[in-house]
Short mmCIF file of C-alpha atoms in Angstrom, two decimals:
data_model
loop_
_atom_site.label_atom_id
_atom_site.label_comp_id
_atom_site.label_asym_id
_atom_site.label_seq_id
_atom_site.Cartn_x
_atom_site.Cartn_y
_atom_site.Cartn_z
CA MET A 22 101.09 123.35 106.25
CA LYS A 23 103.00 124.92 108.96
CA TYR A 24 107.07 126.32 108.53
CA TYR A 25 109.31 126.21 111.23
CA ALA A 26 111.16 129.18 111.39
CA VAL A 27 115.16 128.60 112.72
CA ARG A 28 116.10 132.13 112.92
CA HIS A 29 119.92 130.02 115.49
CA GLY A 30 120.52 127.67 114.56
CA LYS A 31 123.12 124.73 113.13
CA LYS A 32 121.05 126.52 109.63
CA PRO A 33 118.85 129.14 109.90
CA GLY A 34 116.51 129.10 107.71
CA ILE A 35 112.03 128.30 107.07
CA TYR A 36 111.75 124.17 106.37
CA THR A 37 108.54 122.74 106.09
CA THR A 38 109.04 120.19 108.68
CA TRP A 39 109.62 119.58 112.94
CA ALA A 40 112.68 116.97 111.73
CA ASP A 41 113.84 118.48 109.65
CA ALA A 42 114.45 121.90 111.73
CA LYS A 43 114.99 119.98 115.08
CA LYS A 44 117.91 119.05 113.62
CA GLN A 45 119.62 122.56 112.88
CA ILE A 46 118.50 123.04 117.21
CA ASP A 47 119.51 119.98 118.74
CA GLY A 48 122.42 120.72 121.12
CA TYR A 49 122.90 124.12 119.44
CA PRO A 50 123.05 126.31 122.72
CA LYS A 51 120.47 129.29 122.52
CA ALA A 52 118.32 128.30 119.42
CA MET A 53 115.59 130.67 118.55
CA TYR A 54 112.54 128.56 116.26
CA LYS A 55 109.28 129.13 115.77
CA SER A 56 106.35 127.91 114.03
CA PHE A 57 104.16 130.18 111.25
CA PRO A 58 101.11 129.32 109.42
CA THR A 59 102.16 130.97 106.44
CA LYS A 60 106.54 131.82 104.94
CA LYS A 61 105.70 135.39 105.13
CA GLU A 62 105.63 135.04 109.40
CA ALA A 63 108.40 132.33 109.07
CA GLU A 64 110.26 134.72 106.82
CA ASP A 65 109.78 137.52 109.11
CA PHE A 66 110.79 136.18 111.77
CA VAL A 67 113.99 133.95 110.58
CA SER A 68 114.79 137.82 109.27
CA GLY A 69 114.18 139.63 112.74
CA LYS A 70 111.16 141.48 111.41
CA ILE A 71 109.37 139.21 113.80
CA GLY A 72 109.97 139.74 117.15
CA TYR A 73 111.06 136.42 119.58
CA SER A 74 109.51 136.01 123.07
CA LYS A 75 111.47 133.74 125.37
CA GLY A 76 109.49 130.67 125.82
CA THR A 77 109.92 129.19 122.69
CA SER A 78 113.81 127.65 123.55
CA LYS A 79 114.04 123.88 123.38
CA THR A 80 115.28 124.14 127.42
CA LYS A 81 112.53 125.61 127.99
CA THR A 82 110.35 122.38 126.17
CA SER A 83 112.70 119.66 127.64
CA LYS A 84 110.26 117.97 129.64
CA LEU A 85 106.95 117.10 129.89
CA GLY A 86 104.58 119.57 132.07
CA THR A 87 107.50 122.51 133.11
CA THR A 88 105.32 124.56 131.58
CA ALA A 89 101.38 125.27 130.24
CA SER A 90 100.21 128.38 128.92
CA THR A 91 97.09 128.06 130.72
CA LYS A 92 94.72 129.85 132.62
CA ASN A 93 94.02 127.09 135.33
CA ASN A 94 97.22 125.97 137.45
CA LEU A 95 97.02 122.18 136.25
CA LYS A 96 98.49 121.02 139.65
CA ASP A 97 94.23 121.11 140.36
CA TYR A 98 93.17 118.08 138.20
CA ASP A 99 93.86 114.71 138.16
CA ILE A 100 94.43 114.27 135.21
CA VAL A 101 96.24 116.47 132.13
CA VAL A 102 94.95 116.18 128.65
CA TYR A 103 97.23 117.82 125.08
CA THR A 104 95.47 117.33 121.84
CA ASP A 105 96.44 118.38 118.59
CA GLY A 106 96.50 118.08 115.19
CA GLY A 107 97.74 119.19 111.80
CA SER A 108 97.66 118.52 108.35
CA ARG A 109 100.57 119.48 105.11
CA ASN A 110 98.45 121.41 103.23
CA THR A 111 100.33 121.91 99.85
CA GLY A 112 97.44 123.29 97.95
CA ASN A 113 97.59 126.04 101.21
CA VAL A 114 96.89 129.36 98.48
CA ALA A 115 93.77 131.72 98.24
CA GLY A 116 91.13 129.15 97.37
CA GLY A 117 92.56 126.59 97.55
CA HIS A 118 92.25 123.07 99.67
CA VAL A 119 93.18 120.00 100.80
CA ARG A 120 94.45 117.43 98.06
CA ASN A 121 94.55 113.64 98.63
CA SER A 122 97.36 113.36 98.64
CA ASP A 123 98.25 115.25 101.16
CA LYS A 124 99.53 114.13 104.78
CA ALA A 125 97.33 114.87 107.95
CA ALA A 126 97.89 113.49 111.91
CA TRP A 127 96.76 113.57 115.22
CA ALA A 128 98.08 112.95 118.71
CA TYR A 129 97.36 113.04 122.01
CA LEU A 130 98.87 113.15 125.23
CA ILE A 131 97.89 112.52 128.21
CA GLN A 132 98.72 112.73 131.70
CA MET A 133 98.03 111.51 135.49
CA GLY A 134 100.65 111.54 137.79
CA GLU A 135 104.10 109.79 136.60
CA HIS A 136 101.93 107.88 134.12
CA LYS A 137 101.69 108.08 130.46
CA ALA A 138 100.24 107.27 127.44
CA ALA A 139 100.95 109.09 124.20
CA ASP A 140 98.90 107.66 120.72
CA SER A 141 99.02 109.16 116.83
CA ALA A 142 97.55 108.44 113.64
CA GLY A 143 98.13 110.26 109.97
CA GLU A 144 95.28 110.32 106.89
CA ARG A 145 95.83 111.77 103.68
CA GLY A 146 93.92 114.23 101.77
CA ALA A 147 92.35 115.13 105.89
CA THR A 148 91.50 119.19 107.09
CA ASN A 149 93.37 120.68 109.84
CA ASN A 150 89.89 120.57 111.68
CA LYS A 151 89.44 117.36 111.16
CA MET A 152 92.85 116.24 112.86
CA GLU A 153 92.09 118.37 115.81
CA ILE A 154 88.40 117.01 116.33
CA THR A 155 89.94 113.67 116.44
CA ALA A 156 93.01 113.89 118.81
CA LEU A 157 90.36 115.09 121.14
CA LEU A 158 88.02 111.84 119.87
CA SER A 159 90.59 110.24 120.40
CA ALA A 160 91.83 111.08 124.14
CA LEU A 161 88.17 110.38 124.92
CA LYS A 162 87.82 107.09 123.77
CA LYS A 163 91.26 106.10 125.63
CA LEU A 164 89.93 107.51 128.88
CA ILE A 165 86.63 105.75 128.52
CA GLU A 166 88.43 102.65 127.98
CA HIS A 167 90.86 102.94 130.58
CA ASN A 168 87.62 104.42 133.36
CA LEU A 169 89.25 107.46 134.09
CA GLN A 170 86.57 109.98 132.46
CA GLY A 171 84.77 110.52 136.59
CA GLN A 172 88.28 111.63 136.71
CA LYS A 173 89.38 116.27 137.45
CA ILE A 174 90.84 116.42 133.64
CA ILE A 175 91.61 119.14 131.67
CA PHE A 176 91.97 119.36 128.58
CA VAL A 177 94.81 121.65 127.08
CA LEU A 178 94.01 122.45 123.06
CA ASP A 179 95.69 125.67 120.36
CA SER A 180 92.49 124.99 118.52
CA ARG A 181 90.14 127.16 119.15
CA TYR A 182 87.39 125.72 116.40
CA VAL A 183 87.78 123.03 118.58
CA LEU A 184 87.15 124.38 121.85
CA ASP A 185 84.36 127.45 121.34
CA ALA A 186 82.62 124.02 120.05
CA ILE A 187 82.12 122.59 123.43
CA ASN A 188 82.89 126.13 125.30
CA LYS A 189 80.69 128.44 123.60
CA HIS A 190 77.97 125.44 122.72
CA TRP A 191 78.17 125.47 119.37
CA LEU A 192 77.48 121.33 120.06
CA ASP A 193 74.59 122.44 121.73
CA GLY A 194 73.55 124.82 119.01
CA TRP A 195 74.54 122.56 115.82
CA ALA A 196 72.26 119.70 117.95
CA LYS A 197 69.04 121.35 118.08
CA ARG A 198 69.15 121.78 114.29
CA GLY A 199 69.57 118.25 113.36
CA TRP A 200 73.72 118.95 113.25
CA THR A 201 73.80 121.63 110.17
CA ARG A 202 75.34 125.35 111.35
CA THR A 203 72.91 128.42 110.54
CA ALA A 204 75.65 128.78 107.54
CA GLY A 205 74.39 125.58 106.19
CA GLU A 206 76.43 122.15 106.30
CA LEU A 207 77.90 120.91 109.83
CA VAL A 208 82.04 119.77 108.11
CA ASN A 209 82.98 116.19 110.43
CA LYS A 210 79.67 116.04 111.36
CA GLU A 211 80.46 112.48 112.38
CA LEU A 212 83.19 113.31 114.45
CA TRP A 213 81.28 116.35 116.13
CA GLN A 214 77.88 113.59 116.86
CA GLU A 215 80.68 111.42 118.60
CA ILE A 216 82.30 113.67 121.24
CA TYR A 217 78.62 115.05 121.43
CA LYS A 218 77.92 111.23 123.03
CA LEU A 219 80.51 110.85 124.83
CA LEU A 220 80.89 114.73 126.51
CA PRO A 221 78.09 114.10 129.14
CA GLN A 222 80.08 111.78 130.60
CA PHE A 223 83.39 114.13 131.85
CA LYS A 224 81.61 115.77 134.83
CA ASN A 225 84.27 117.06 136.25
CA ALA A 226 86.32 118.57 132.30
CA THR A 227 88.00 121.48 131.81
CA PHE A 228 88.22 122.38 128.62
CA ASP A 229 90.86 125.37 127.63
CA TRP A 230 93.59 126.85 124.68
CA THR A 231 97.07 127.57 124.85
CA LYS A 232 99.59 128.70 122.55
CA GLY A 233 100.29 126.61 120.17
CA HIS A 234 104.46 125.52 119.72
CA ALA A 235 105.51 128.50 122.48
CA ALA A 236 105.84 127.63 126.39
CA ASN A 237 103.75 124.81 126.12
CA ALA A 238 106.07 121.22 126.71
CA GLY A 239 103.25 119.26 127.14
CA ASN A 240 100.96 121.32 123.84
CA ILE A 241 104.42 120.54 121.68
CA TYR A 242 105.27 117.56 122.30
CA VAL A 243 101.83 116.38 120.48
CA ASP A 244 102.60 118.76 118.00
CA GLU A 245 105.94 116.59 117.82
CA LEU A 246 104.22 113.07 117.51
CA LEU A 247 101.45 114.59 115.17
CA ASN A 248 104.81 115.83 113.04
CA LYS A 249 106.42 112.08 113.21
CA THR A 250 103.64 110.66 111.96
CA MET A 251 103.26 112.92 109.05
CA ASP A 252 107.04 111.43 108.71
CA LYS A 253 107.02 108.76 108.43
CA MET A 254 104.17 108.60 106.05
#
């Protein structure tokens, strides 16, 4: 679950959906807002205990692709892909788990010059990690569907878990161990297996990290898209 903190807006406060927070900042001059994984951090931001870094304002994120926050120059790639996943985990407390009724969703955005393609879908009772993995898998399938896997592509994610599985070759290790972790069961094994089968087709792919919900317009776009999906569920 994410908490959307609005420090300067029509009605400052903490909101549990992006749609509600967005209402407070749309059209508000010099709005200040940010998302946090915990309510305590959100409260500290609204009260001023946590500082505000430039780049989270609406004017910085109004146009897709204007900001990046990655170590790579996006202009060097033929295609830029953003993926994201989220879960409104009402059991997100110490020892808590995702409940079957909790909303979850994934989204991707594919940019190739002036052409854009985006998609999103929701699921009840899914974890944040499952949605992050599903978002990437869905984008990979879409690119293959349009025979674009041979292009020079950069995938931009805010999930260290998904990126490490690829960049640190965890996938290779899991495959060698029969799709298990050294610590035991590999969660979402079937999804990882699908990704592992598809990745060899992407010979010119780069996987890069960006800070979530900060100054990256593409990342913010997919976050808003998946939250709209959950709002409709």
